[in-house]
Amino acid sequence: MRVSAVWQKRVALIAGIVLLAWAGATLAVLVNQLLTSGERAAVAQQQAAAAASEARIAKYRDNVAETAADLEDRQEQLEEWSKVHFGVEPAAVTPEAHSDGAAPVAEQAPLKTSRLETGRLETGRLETGALIDPNLPPEAQILAHLEARQENFANRLLTAVNERAAKAEGAVAKLGMNPAALVRNAATGRGGPFIPYRGGKGRASSLGKSFAALESALFRMEVLERTLVAIPSGQPANVLMLSSSYGYRSDPFTGAGAMHSGLDFPGPMGSPILAAAPGRVVFVGQKSGYGNVVEVDHGQGILTRYAHLSGFTSKVGAQVAAGEQIAKMGSTGRSTGSHLHFEVRLNGVAVNPRRFLEAKADVLEVKDDARQRVGSVAAVRGAR
Ligand SMILES: [Zn+2]
């Protein structure tokens, strides 16, 4: 029997393949036999762990970039709020610690990194006490720690801001004003020119519930404290006022009953007339009956009017501090002698200035605190 050369080659090739396959299988069996059962289990476990870890990493790799961007947005918002409302970086805002269970406070300094640089953060400094899955990949753990700290910081800031707002609310109410109405009016844009921040609704709520709460708390604090600062509680002249002069009285010229819309301060001609609160001079000139008049806008719908003046020491547009001289006492207009006619107008309506001039020490203390914060913010803005 003759077999062609071609077929001889084919048979040889097939025989070789079969031989190799058998050798491979034998080798695998041999290797497996060489390993102890414990070693085999360990290898299986390692393989399973590696597969699980790969799945986790793949899952988090997609989220890490997104989470980091989120955290950076939130951090920027916190820093902006800190500057706008406190004139400082977040690190300098250190309200008393309030452990409210959600995220236990483990002696943590507020975030100091101006930008989130996840690559260079030392994990050892990120202790928050929050429950974070130790099986997460390292970069996901760093982000989870950061998020917990940020949340914690936002909560502590919220508590501090709410405390300030509550104090200001009490003081404003004691001055006979309606705190809720003030905040409402400011939110609809009728609050006067001094609110720098109208609560850009939308952004904070996209940064989470605690950020939305913080935004509205900051707005409320801002309105109430700025109203306190705007309250004309400073003496408009260093002379005694006629304390009974506000309200109905007999007109000094006609003797008929007439509404007197301010308080009178009799004193020597030329006595310095002082701004009763910080604000901007919005009128310098004559008004019928009032003679020479200066008006100062204090924001939040509060305006003071100084009348019967003999001279002016301020110009329209000038920013004046409380106690700064703006004019000189006189007797122009319908006046029977040298005196200051002092008026306070709330949203255009004259009110008795006495409740402001006679504000109690506790109210003035809260006002002073508010003035310091608002002043420090103004200083920071001025320095820019
Ligand atoms: Zn008067």
mmCIF file of C-alpha atoms and ligand atoms in Angstrom:
data_model
loop_
_atom_site.group_PDB
_atom_site.id
_atom_site.type_symbol
_atom_site.label_atom_id
_atom_site.label_comp_id
_atom_site.label_asym_id
_atom_site.label_seq_id
_atom_site.Cartn_x
_atom_site.Cartn_y
_atom_site.Cartn_z
ATOM 1 C CA MET A 1 0.000 0.000 0.000
ATOM 2 C CA ARG A 2 1.307 3.326 -1.083
ATOM 3 C CA VAL A 3 0.640 6.541 0.815
ATOM 4 C CA SER A 4 1.372 9.796 -0.922
ATOM 5 C CA ALA A 5 3.948 12.182 0.524
ATOM 6 C CA VAL A 6 1.203 14.769 1.191
ATOM 7 C CA TRP A 7 -0.822 12.334 3.306
ATOM 8 C CA GLN A 8 2.265 11.283 5.188
ATOM 9 C CA LYS A 9 2.774 14.909 6.214
ATOM 10 C CA ARG A 10 -0.875 15.327 7.250
ATOM 11 C CA VAL A 11 -0.871 12.265 9.446
ATOM 12 C CA ALA A 12 2.351 13.366 11.090
ATOM 13 C CA LEU A 13 0.845 16.801 11.845
ATOM 14 C CA ILE A 14 -2.338 15.329 13.348
ATOM 15 C CA ALA A 15 -0.293 12.918 15.463
ATOM 16 C CA GLY A 16 1.805 15.854 16.708
ATOM 17 C CA ILE A 17 -1.262 17.901 17.685
ATOM 18 C CA VAL A 18 -2.813 14.991 19.575
ATOM 19 C CA LEU A 19 0.474 14.399 21.357
ATOM 20 C CA LEU A 20 0.732 18.066 22.396
ATOM 21 C CA ALA A 21 -2.867 18.155 23.651
ATOM 22 C CA TRP A 22 -2.300 15.059 25.726
ATOM 23 C CA ALA A 23 0.943 16.475 27.143
ATOM 24 C CA GLY A 24 -0.823 19.749 28.098
ATOM 25 C CA ALA A 25 -3.658 17.970 29.850
ATOM 26 C CA THR A 26 -1.224 15.679 31.678
ATOM 27 C CA LEU A 27 0.832 18.668 32.740
ATOM 28 C CA ALA A 28 -2.245 20.468 34.140
ATOM 29 C CA VAL A 29 -3.246 17.358 36.076
ATOM 30 C CA LEU A 30 0.289 16.994 37.344
ATOM 31 C CA VAL A 31 0.493 20.655 38.463
ATOM 32 C CA ASN A 32 -2.881 20.387 40.139
ATOM 33 C CA GLN A 33 -1.735 17.247 41.925
ATOM 34 C CA LEU A 34 1.410 19.012 43.087
ATOM 35 C CA LEU A 35 -0.624 21.802 44.776
ATOM 36 C CA THR A 36 -2.166 21.051 48.160
ATOM 37 C CA SER A 37 -5.911 21.548 48.527
ATOM 38 C CA GLY A 38 -5.242 24.659 50.705
ATOM 39 C CA GLU A 39 -3.111 26.216 48.024
ATOM 40 C CA ARG A 40 -5.775 25.554 45.443
ATOM 41 C CA ALA A 41 -8.411 27.299 47.575
ATOM 42 C CA ALA A 42 -6.098 30.288 48.066
ATOM 43 C CA VAL A 43 -5.554 30.650 44.327
ATOM 44 C CA ALA A 44 -9.312 30.442 43.691
ATOM 45 C CA GLN A 45 -9.932 33.102 46.357
ATOM 46 C CA GLN A 46 -7.310 35.424 44.869
ATOM 47 C CA GLN A 47 -8.850 35.056 41.466
ATOM 48 C CA ALA A 48 -12.324 35.825 42.826
ATOM 49 C CA ALA A 49 -11.054 38.841 44.782
ATOM 50 C CA ALA A 50 -9.241 40.204 41.767
ATOM 51 C CA ALA A 51 -12.405 39.891 39.679
ATOM 52 C CA ALA A 52 -14.535 41.645 42.318
ATOM 53 C CA SER A 53 -11.992 44.423 42.766
ATOM 54 C CA GLU A 54 -11.818 44.959 39.031
ATOM 55 C CA ALA A 55 -15.588 45.277 38.885
ATOM 56 C CA ARG A 56 -15.594 47.795 41.763
ATOM 57 C CA ILE A 57 -12.818 49.842 40.246
ATOM 58 C CA ALA A 58 -14.520 49.855 36.867
ATOM 59 C CA LYS A 59 -17.725 51.008 38.554
ATOM 60 C CA TYR A 60 -16.059 53.779 40.536
ATOM 61 C CA ARG A 61 -13.674 54.920 37.823
ATOM 62 C CA ASP A 62 -16.713 56.314 35.990
ATOM 63 C CA ASN A 63 -17.991 58.032 39.129
ATOM 64 C CA VAL A 64 -14.721 59.375 40.506
ATOM 65 C CA ALA A 65 -14.291 62.148 37.945
ATOM 66 C CA GLU A 66 -17.914 63.162 38.332
ATOM 67 C CA THR A 67 -17.766 63.079 42.144
ATOM 68 C CA ALA A 68 -14.539 65.088 42.184
ATOM 69 C CA ALA A 69 -16.093 67.764 39.960
ATOM 70 C CA ASP A 70 -19.138 67.862 42.247
ATOM 71 C CA LEU A 71 -16.971 68.277 45.318
ATOM 72 C CA GLU A 72 -15.033 71.062 43.670
ATOM 73 C CA ASP A 73 -18.257 72.901 42.790
ATOM 74 C CA ARG A 74 -19.444 72.614 46.375
ATOM 75 C CA GLN A 75 -16.106 73.751 47.725
ATOM 76 C CA GLU A 76 -16.145 76.798 45.466
ATOM 77 C CA GLN A 77 -19.635 77.655 46.675
ATOM 78 C CA LEU A 78 -18.596 77.358 50.326
ATOM 79 C CA GLU A 79 -15.592 79.596 49.717
ATOM 80 C CA GLU A 80 -17.689 82.158 47.886
ATOM 81 C CA TRP A 81 -20.227 82.247 50.713
ATOM 82 C CA SER A 82 -17.497 82.560 53.294
ATOM 83 C CA LYS A 83 -16.023 85.539 51.473
ATOM 84 C CA VAL A 84 -19.345 87.245 50.711
ATOM 85 C CA HIS A 85 -20.877 86.823 54.149
ATOM 86 C CA PHE A 86 -17.904 86.667 56.482
ATOM 87 C CA GLY A 87 -15.087 88.237 54.500
ATOM 88 C CA VAL A 88 -12.884 85.218 55.167
ATOM 89 C CA GLU A 89 -11.816 81.880 53.786
ATOM 90 C CA PRO A 90 -13.802 78.908 55.162
ATOM 91 C CA ALA A 91 -10.875 77.924 57.410
ATOM 92 C CA ALA A 92 -11.347 81.027 59.544
ATOM 93 C CA VAL A 93 -15.014 80.344 60.209
ATOM 94 C CA THR A 94 -14.987 78.233 63.350
ATOM 95 C CA PRO A 95 -18.436 77.992 64.899
ATOM 96 C CA GLU A 96 -18.718 75.909 68.074
ATOM 97 C CA ALA A 97 -18.856 72.215 67.344
ATOM 98 C CA HIS A 98 -22.346 70.768 67.221
ATOM 99 C CA SER A 99 -22.403 67.014 67.031
ATOM 100 C CA ASP A 100 -25.851 66.222 65.738
ATOM 101 C CA GLY A 101 -25.257 62.550 65.108
ATOM 102 C CA ALA A 102 -25.259 62.583 61.312
ATOM 103 C CA ALA A 103 -21.516 62.981 61.017
ATOM 104 C CA PRO A 104 -19.652 62.848 64.335
ATOM 105 C CA VAL A 105 -17.142 65.625 64.769
ATOM 106 C CA ALA A 106 -13.653 64.182 65.197
ATOM 107 C CA GLU A 107 -11.632 67.336 65.791
ATOM 108 C CA GLN A 108 -11.493 68.410 62.215
ATOM 109 C CA ALA A 109 -10.144 71.597 60.754
ATOM 110 C CA PRO A 110 -12.363 72.932 57.982
ATOM 111 C CA LEU A 111 -11.158 72.252 54.463
ATOM 112 C CA LYS A 112 -8.116 74.358 53.747
ATOM 113 C CA THR A 113 -7.312 73.328 50.208
ATOM 114 C CA SER A 114 -8.367 76.173 47.958
ATOM 115 C CA ARG A 115 -8.936 73.703 45.140
ATOM 116 C CA LEU A 116 -9.470 70.010 45.529
ATOM 117 C CA GLU A 117 -6.248 68.309 44.657
ATOM 118 C CA THR A 118 -7.216 64.733 45.178
ATOM 119 C CA GLY A 119 -3.915 63.394 43.972
ATOM 120 C CA ARG A 120 -1.948 65.096 46.700
ATOM 121 C CA LEU A 121 -4.206 64.680 49.716
ATOM 122 C CA GLU A 122 -2.814 62.696 52.583
ATOM 123 C CA THR A 123 -5.342 60.084 53.564
ATOM 124 C CA GLY A 124 -4.156 60.248 57.168
ATOM 125 C CA ARG A 125 -5.650 63.748 57.552
ATOM 126 C CA LEU A 126 -9.040 62.793 56.295
ATOM 127 C CA GLU A 127 -10.453 61.221 59.437
ATOM 128 C CA THR A 128 -14.074 62.199 59.758
ATOM 129 C CA GLY A 129 -15.480 59.323 61.723
ATOM 130 C CA ALA A 130 -18.078 58.895 59.017
ATOM 131 C CA LEU A 131 -18.836 55.378 57.901
ATOM 132 C CA ILE A 132 -16.974 54.791 54.673
ATOM 133 C CA ASP A 133 -16.728 51.389 53.009
ATOM 134 C CA PRO A 134 -13.112 50.245 53.534
ATOM 135 C CA ASN A 135 -13.385 48.080 50.420
ATOM 136 C CA LEU A 136 -13.737 51.083 48.108
ATOM 137 C CA PRO A 137 -10.773 51.805 45.834
ATOM 138 C CA PRO A 138 -8.435 54.381 47.459
ATOM 139 C CA GLU A 139 -9.450 57.308 45.231
ATOM 140 C CA ALA A 140 -13.113 56.677 45.956
ATOM 141 C CA GLN A 141 -12.351 56.560 49.692
ATOM 142 C CA ILE A 142 -10.596 59.937 49.522
ATOM 143 C CA LEU A 143 -13.592 61.470 47.814
ATOM 144 C CA ALA A 144 -16.015 59.896 50.261
ATOM 145 C CA HIS A 145 -13.998 61.338 53.168
ATOM 146 C CA LEU A 146 -13.910 64.763 51.546
ATOM 147 C CA GLU A 147 -17.623 64.688 50.912
ATOM 148 C CA ALA A 148 -18.294 63.793 54.537
ATOM 149 C CA ARG A 149 -16.098 66.655 55.744
ATOM 150 C CA GLN A 150 -17.701 69.115 53.385
ATOM 151 C CA GLU A 151 -21.167 68.084 54.498
ATOM 152 C CA ASN A 152 -20.074 68.401 58.102
ATOM 153 C CA PHE A 153 -18.627 71.859 57.535
ATOM 154 C CA ALA A 154 -21.795 73.004 55.732
ATOM 155 C CA ASN A 155 -23.895 71.763 58.652
ATOM 156 C CA ARG A 156 -21.768 73.586 61.207
ATOM 157 C CA LEU A 157 -21.887 76.766 59.146
ATOM 158 C CA LEU A 158 -25.670 76.396 58.898
ATOM 159 C CA THR A 159 -25.963 76.123 62.687
ATOM 160 C CA ALA A 160 -23.804 79.226 63.227
ATOM 161 C CA VAL A 161 -25.695 81.215 60.588
ATOM 162 C CA ASN A 162 -29.072 80.225 62.054
ATOM 163 C CA GLU A 163 -27.899 81.326 65.514
ATOM 164 C CA ARG A 164 -26.871 84.738 64.180
ATOM 165 C CA ALA A 165 -30.141 85.121 62.255
ATOM 166 C CA ALA A 166 -32.182 84.208 65.349
ATOM 167 C CA LYS A 167 -30.399 86.871 67.423
ATOM 168 C CA ALA A 168 -30.903 89.505 64.720
ATOM 169 C CA GLU A 169 -34.547 88.475 64.402
ATOM 170 C CA GLY A 170 -35.115 89.042 68.127
ATOM 171 C CA ALA A 171 -33.430 92.453 68.024
ATOM 172 C CA VAL A 172 -35.373 93.549 64.924
ATOM 173 C CA ALA A 173 -38.661 92.482 66.553
ATOM 174 C CA LYS A 174 -37.786 94.456 69.712
ATOM 175 C CA LEU A 175 -37.437 97.556 67.518
ATOM 176 C CA GLY A 176 -41.055 97.098 66.436
ATOM 177 C CA MET A 177 -40.306 95.757 62.971
ATOM 178 C CA ASN A 178 -41.608 92.544 61.378
ATOM 179 C CA PRO A 179 -38.644 90.227 60.641
ATOM 180 C CA ALA A 180 -40.638 87.841 58.419
ATOM 181 C CA ALA A 181 -41.939 90.738 56.292
ATOM 182 C CA LEU A 182 -38.415 92.157 55.966
ATOM 183 C CA VAL A 183 -37.042 88.860 54.637
ATOM 184 C CA ARG A 184 -40.039 88.442 52.334
ATOM 185 C CA ASN A 185 -39.674 91.950 50.905
ATOM 186 C CA ALA A 186 -35.944 91.494 50.391
ATOM 187 C CA ALA A 187 -36.512 88.203 48.573
ATOM 188 C CA THR A 188 -38.826 89.932 46.107
ATOM 189 C CA GLY A 189 -36.206 92.619 45.497
ATOM 190 C CA ARG A 190 -37.811 95.430 47.486
ATOM 191 C CA GLY A 191 -35.229 95.455 50.238
ATOM 192 C CA GLY A 192 -33.205 98.489 49.262
ATOM 193 C CA PRO A 193 -29.782 98.856 47.735
ATOM 194 C CA PHE A 194 -27.539 97.292 50.361
ATOM 195 C CA ILE A 195 -28.264 93.579 49.937
ATOM 196 C CA PRO A 196 -25.313 92.337 47.895
ATOM 197 C CA TYR A 197 -26.726 88.894 47.452
ATOM 198 C CA ARG A 198 -30.199 87.963 46.278
ATOM 199 C CA GLY A 199 -29.883 84.237 46.850
ATOM 200 C CA GLY A 200 -29.205 83.109 43.297
ATOM 201 C CA LYS A 201 -31.770 80.338 43.562
ATOM 202 C CA GLY A 202 -30.990 77.256 41.578
ATOM 203 C CA ARG A 203 -27.290 76.716 41.944
ATOM 204 C CA ALA A 204 -27.230 75.805 45.636
ATOM 205 C CA SER A 205 -30.144 73.395 45.343
ATOM 206 C CA SER A 206 -28.263 71.555 42.608
ATOM 207 C CA LEU A 207 -25.439 71.107 45.135
ATOM 208 C CA GLY A 208 -27.627 69.219 47.577
ATOM 209 C CA LYS A 209 -30.193 69.745 50.310
ATOM 210 C CA SER A 210 -27.783 71.069 52.932
ATOM 211 C CA PHE A 211 -26.461 73.670 50.487
ATOM 212 C CA ALA A 212 -29.958 74.872 49.640
ATOM 213 C CA ALA A 213 -30.724 75.205 53.369
ATOM 214 C CA LEU A 214 -27.470 77.092 53.884
ATOM 215 C CA GLU A 215 -28.254 79.489 51.066
ATOM 216 C CA SER A 216 -31.624 80.540 52.447
ATOM 217 C CA ALA A 217 -30.220 80.782 55.999
ATOM 218 C CA LEU A 218 -27.439 83.090 54.758
ATOM 219 C CA PHE A 219 -29.970 85.262 52.933
ATOM 220 C CA ARG A 220 -32.135 85.574 56.058
ATOM 221 C CA MET A 221 -29.132 86.442 58.246
ATOM 222 C CA GLU A 222 -27.976 89.003 55.688
ATOM 223 C CA VAL A 223 -31.347 90.789 55.507
ATOM 224 C CA LEU A 224 -31.912 90.879 59.263
ATOM 225 C CA GLU A 225 -28.380 91.939 60.190
ATOM 226 C CA ARG A 226 -28.242 94.611 57.482
ATOM 227 C CA THR A 227 -31.570 95.942 58.698
ATOM 228 C CA LEU A 228 -30.120 96.172 62.211
ATOM 229 C CA VAL A 229 -27.071 98.019 60.883
ATOM 230 C CA ALA A 230 -29.373 100.388 58.975
ATOM 231 C CA ILE A 231 -31.429 101.221 62.081
ATOM 232 C CA PRO A 232 -30.863 104.934 62.861
ATOM 233 C CA SER A 233 -30.032 104.561 66.523
ATOM 234 C CA GLY A 234 -27.310 107.224 66.667
ATOM 235 C CA GLN A 235 -28.006 110.713 68.051
ATOM 236 C CA PRO A 236 -28.485 113.068 65.044
ATOM 237 C CA ALA A 237 -27.178 115.997 67.144
ATOM 238 C CA ASN A 238 -25.442 116.263 70.493
ATOM 239 C CA VAL A 239 -28.357 118.120 72.054
ATOM 240 C CA LEU A 240 -31.481 117.006 73.944
ATOM 241 C CA MET A 241 -34.567 116.107 71.941
ATOM 242 C CA LEU A 242 -38.082 117.272 72.679
ATOM 243 C CA SER A 243 -39.256 113.779 73.517
ATOM 244 C CA SER A 244 -42.968 114.531 73.143
ATOM 245 C CA SER A 245 -42.742 116.174 69.742
ATOM 246 C CA TYR A 246 -43.727 113.214 67.477
ATOM 247 C CA GLY A 247 -47.410 112.828 66.564
ATOM 248 C CA TYR A 248 -50.411 115.178 66.703
ATOM 249 C CA ARG A 249 -49.759 118.593 68.165
ATOM 250 C CA SER A 250 -50.869 122.150 67.620
ATOM 251 C CA ASP A 251 -49.084 123.718 64.710
ATOM 252 C CA PRO A 252 -46.610 126.353 65.991
ATOM 253 C CA PHE A 253 -47.710 128.756 63.242
ATOM 254 C CA THR A 254 -51.474 128.265 62.944
ATOM 255 C CA GLY A 255 -52.319 126.656 66.279
ATOM 256 C CA ALA A 256 -54.429 124.045 64.458
ATOM 257 C CA GLY A 257 -53.999 120.304 65.132
ATOM 258 C CA ALA A 258 -51.294 118.892 62.860
ATOM 259 C CA MET A 259 -49.313 115.719 62.453
ATOM 260 C CA HIS A 260 -45.663 116.180 63.379
ATOM 261 C CA SER A 261 -43.761 113.463 61.540
ATOM 262 C CA GLY A 262 -40.416 113.682 63.366
ATOM 263 C CA LEU A 263 -38.586 114.621 66.519
ATOM 264 C CA ASP A 264 -37.239 118.109 67.241
ATOM 265 C CA PHE A 265 -33.793 118.772 68.708
ATOM 266 C CA PRO A 266 -33.456 122.452 69.740
ATOM 267 C CA GLY A 267 -29.857 123.700 69.901
ATOM 268 C CA PRO A 268 -27.392 126.420 68.962
ATOM 269 C CA MET A 269 -27.281 127.584 65.328
ATOM 270 C CA GLY A 270 -24.518 125.712 63.450
ATOM 271 C CA SER A 271 -24.442 122.664 65.787
ATOM 272 C CA PRO A 272 -23.108 119.600 63.892
ATOM 273 C CA ILE A 273 -25.841 117.375 62.428
ATOM 274 C CA LEU A 274 -24.751 113.728 62.425
ATOM 275 C CA ALA A 275 -25.822 110.709 60.349
ATOM 276 C CA ALA A 276 -27.843 108.439 62.660
ATOM 277 C CA ALA A 277 -26.618 105.280 60.849
ATOM 278 C CA PRO A 278 -24.246 104.433 58.008
ATOM 279 C CA GLY A 279 -25.663 105.092 54.566
ATOM 280 C CA ARG A 280 -25.554 107.097 51.380
ATOM 281 C CA VAL A 281 -26.565 110.770 51.074
ATOM 282 C CA VAL A 282 -29.405 110.840 48.532
ATOM 283 C CA PHE A 283 -30.744 114.399 48.881
ATOM 284 C CA VAL A 284 -29.139 117.770 49.662
ATOM 285 C CA GLY A 285 -31.298 120.830 49.006
ATOM 286 C CA GLN A 286 -34.591 122.560 49.807
ATOM 287 C CA LYS A 287 -37.992 121.019 50.453
ATOM 288 C CA SER A 288 -41.178 122.990 50.993
ATOM 289 C CA GLY A 289 -41.713 123.659 54.714
ATOM 290 C CA TYR A 290 -38.564 121.749 55.677
ATOM 291 C CA GLY A 291 -36.131 124.411 54.447
ATOM 292 C CA ASN A 292 -32.651 123.019 53.889
ATOM 293 C CA VAL A 293 -32.754 119.213 53.996
ATOM 294 C CA VAL A 294 -30.329 116.290 53.895
ATOM 295 C CA GLU A 295 -31.601 112.747 53.390
ATOM 296 C CA VAL A 296 -29.586 109.584 54.003
ATOM 297 C CA ASP A 297 -30.587 106.178 52.605
ATOM 298 C CA HIS A 298 -29.540 103.371 54.945
ATOM 299 C CA GLY A 299 -30.794 100.519 52.786
ATOM 300 C CA GLN A 300 -33.534 98.005 53.658
ATOM 301 C CA GLY A 301 -36.106 100.751 52.955
ATOM 302 C CA ILE A 302 -34.838 102.937 55.825
ATOM 303 C CA LEU A 303 -34.236 106.655 55.210
ATOM 304 C CA THR A 304 -33.486 109.538 57.586
ATOM 305 C CA ARG A 305 -34.335 113.184 56.910
ATOM 306 C CA TYR A 306 -32.629 116.141 58.617
ATOM 307 C CA ALA A 307 -34.396 119.513 58.186
ATOM 308 C CA HIS A 308 -34.271 123.301 58.867
ATOM 309 C CA LEU A 309 -30.487 123.213 58.316
ATOM 310 C CA SER A 310 -28.313 126.320 58.084
ATOM 311 C CA GLY A 311 -25.648 124.600 55.969
ATOM 312 C CA PHE A 312 -24.510 121.345 54.342
ATOM 313 C CA THR A 313 -21.242 119.443 54.886
ATOM 314 C CA SER A 314 -22.048 116.501 52.575
ATOM 315 C CA LYS A 315 -22.891 115.928 48.943
ATOM 316 C CA VAL A 316 -25.339 113.651 47.165
ATOM 317 C CA GLY A 317 -23.783 110.247 46.632
ATOM 318 C CA ALA A 318 -21.443 110.484 49.626
ATOM 319 C CA GLN A 319 -21.115 107.341 51.746
ATOM 320 C CA VAL A 320 -21.346 108.358 55.405
ATOM 321 C CA ALA A 321 -20.594 106.544 58.640
ATOM 322 C CA ALA A 322 -22.804 106.641 61.723
ATOM 323 C CA GLY A 323 -21.988 109.812 63.669
ATOM 324 C CA GLU A 324 -20.373 111.529 60.679
ATOM 325 C CA GLN A 325 -21.287 115.197 60.277
ATOM 326 C CA ILE A 326 -23.527 115.864 57.265
ATOM 327 C CA ALA A 327 -24.893 119.392 57.948
ATOM 328 C CA LYS A 328 -25.284 122.322 60.383
ATOM 329 C CA MET A 329 -28.271 123.135 62.556
ATOM 330 C CA GLY A 330 -30.413 126.095 61.526
ATOM 331 C CA SER A 331 -33.903 127.545 61.267
ATOM 332 C CA THR A 332 -34.778 127.486 57.568
ATOM 333 C CA GLY A 333 -38.295 126.626 56.307
ATOM 334 C CA ARG A 334 -41.274 126.650 58.688
ATOM 335 C CA SER A 335 -39.240 126.990 61.845
ATOM 336 C CA THR A 336 -39.631 129.208 64.897
ATOM 337 C CA GLY A 337 -36.022 128.918 66.070
ATOM 338 C CA SER A 338 -32.761 127.005 65.655
ATOM 339 C CA HIS A 339 -33.494 123.279 65.841
ATOM 340 C CA LEU A 340 -33.110 119.996 63.967
ATOM 341 C CA HIS A 341 -36.200 118.259 62.662
ATOM 342 C CA PHE A 342 -35.281 114.555 62.457
ATOM 343 C CA GLU A 343 -37.421 112.079 60.566
ATOM 344 C CA VAL A 344 -37.146 108.316 60.005
ATOM 345 C CA ARG A 345 -39.025 106.863 57.032
ATOM 346 C CA LEU A 346 -39.671 103.136 56.556
ATOM 347 C CA ASN A 347 -40.488 102.394 52.907
ATOM 348 C CA GLY A 348 -41.548 105.998 52.507
ATOM 349 C CA VAL A 349 -43.729 106.217 55.621
ATOM 350 C CA ALA A 350 -42.672 108.383 58.585
ATOM 351 C CA VAL A 351 -42.359 106.452 61.866
ATOM 352 C CA ASN A 352 -41.570 107.612 65.389
ATOM 353 C CA PRO A 353 -37.751 107.653 65.589
ATOM 354 C CA ARG A 354 -37.822 107.245 69.369
ATOM 355 C CA ARG A 355 -37.908 103.444 69.336
ATOM 356 C CA PHE A 356 -34.648 103.478 67.370
ATOM 357 C CA LEU A 357 -32.929 106.252 69.335
ATOM 358 C CA GLU A 358 -33.854 104.559 72.589
ATOM 359 C CA ALA A 359 -32.868 101.015 71.576
ATOM 360 C CA LYS A 360 -31.844 98.964 74.601
ATOM 361 C CA ALA A 361 -28.318 97.700 75.279
ATOM 362 C CA ASP A 362 -29.121 94.088 74.307
ATOM 363 C CA VAL A 363 -30.401 95.219 70.910
ATOM 364 C CA LEU A 364 -27.399 97.502 70.391
ATOM 365 C CA GLU A 365 -25.075 94.620 71.234
ATOM 366 C CA VAL A 366 -26.563 92.435 68.482
ATOM 367 C CA LYS A 367 -26.488 95.439 66.162
ATOM 368 C CA ASP A 368 -22.822 96.024 66.915
ATOM 369 C CA ASP A 369 -22.047 92.371 66.171
ATOM 370 C CA ALA A 370 -23.920 92.646 62.877
ATOM 371 C CA ARG A 371 -22.091 95.885 62.047
ATOM 372 C CA GLN A 372 -18.740 94.180 62.591
ATOM 373 C CA ARG A 373 -19.575 91.335 60.228
ATOM 374 C CA VAL A 374 -21.105 93.558 57.543
ATOM 375 C CA GLY A 375 -18.190 95.988 57.980
ATOM 376 C CA SER A 376 -15.575 93.262 57.566
ATOM 377 C CA VAL A 377 -17.270 92.075 54.383
ATOM 378 C CA ALA A 378 -17.330 95.680 53.096
ATOM 379 C CA ALA A 379 -13.629 96.033 53.959
ATOM 380 C CA VAL A 380 -12.755 92.889 52.017
ATOM 381 C CA ARG A 381 -14.812 94.086 49.042
ATOM 382 C CA GLY A 382 -13.228 97.518 49.204
ATOM 383 C CA ALA A 383 -9.759 95.988 49.205
ATOM 384 C CA ARG A 384 -10.427 94.115 45.963
HETATM 385 ZN ZN ZN B 1 -40.012 119.169 63.573
#
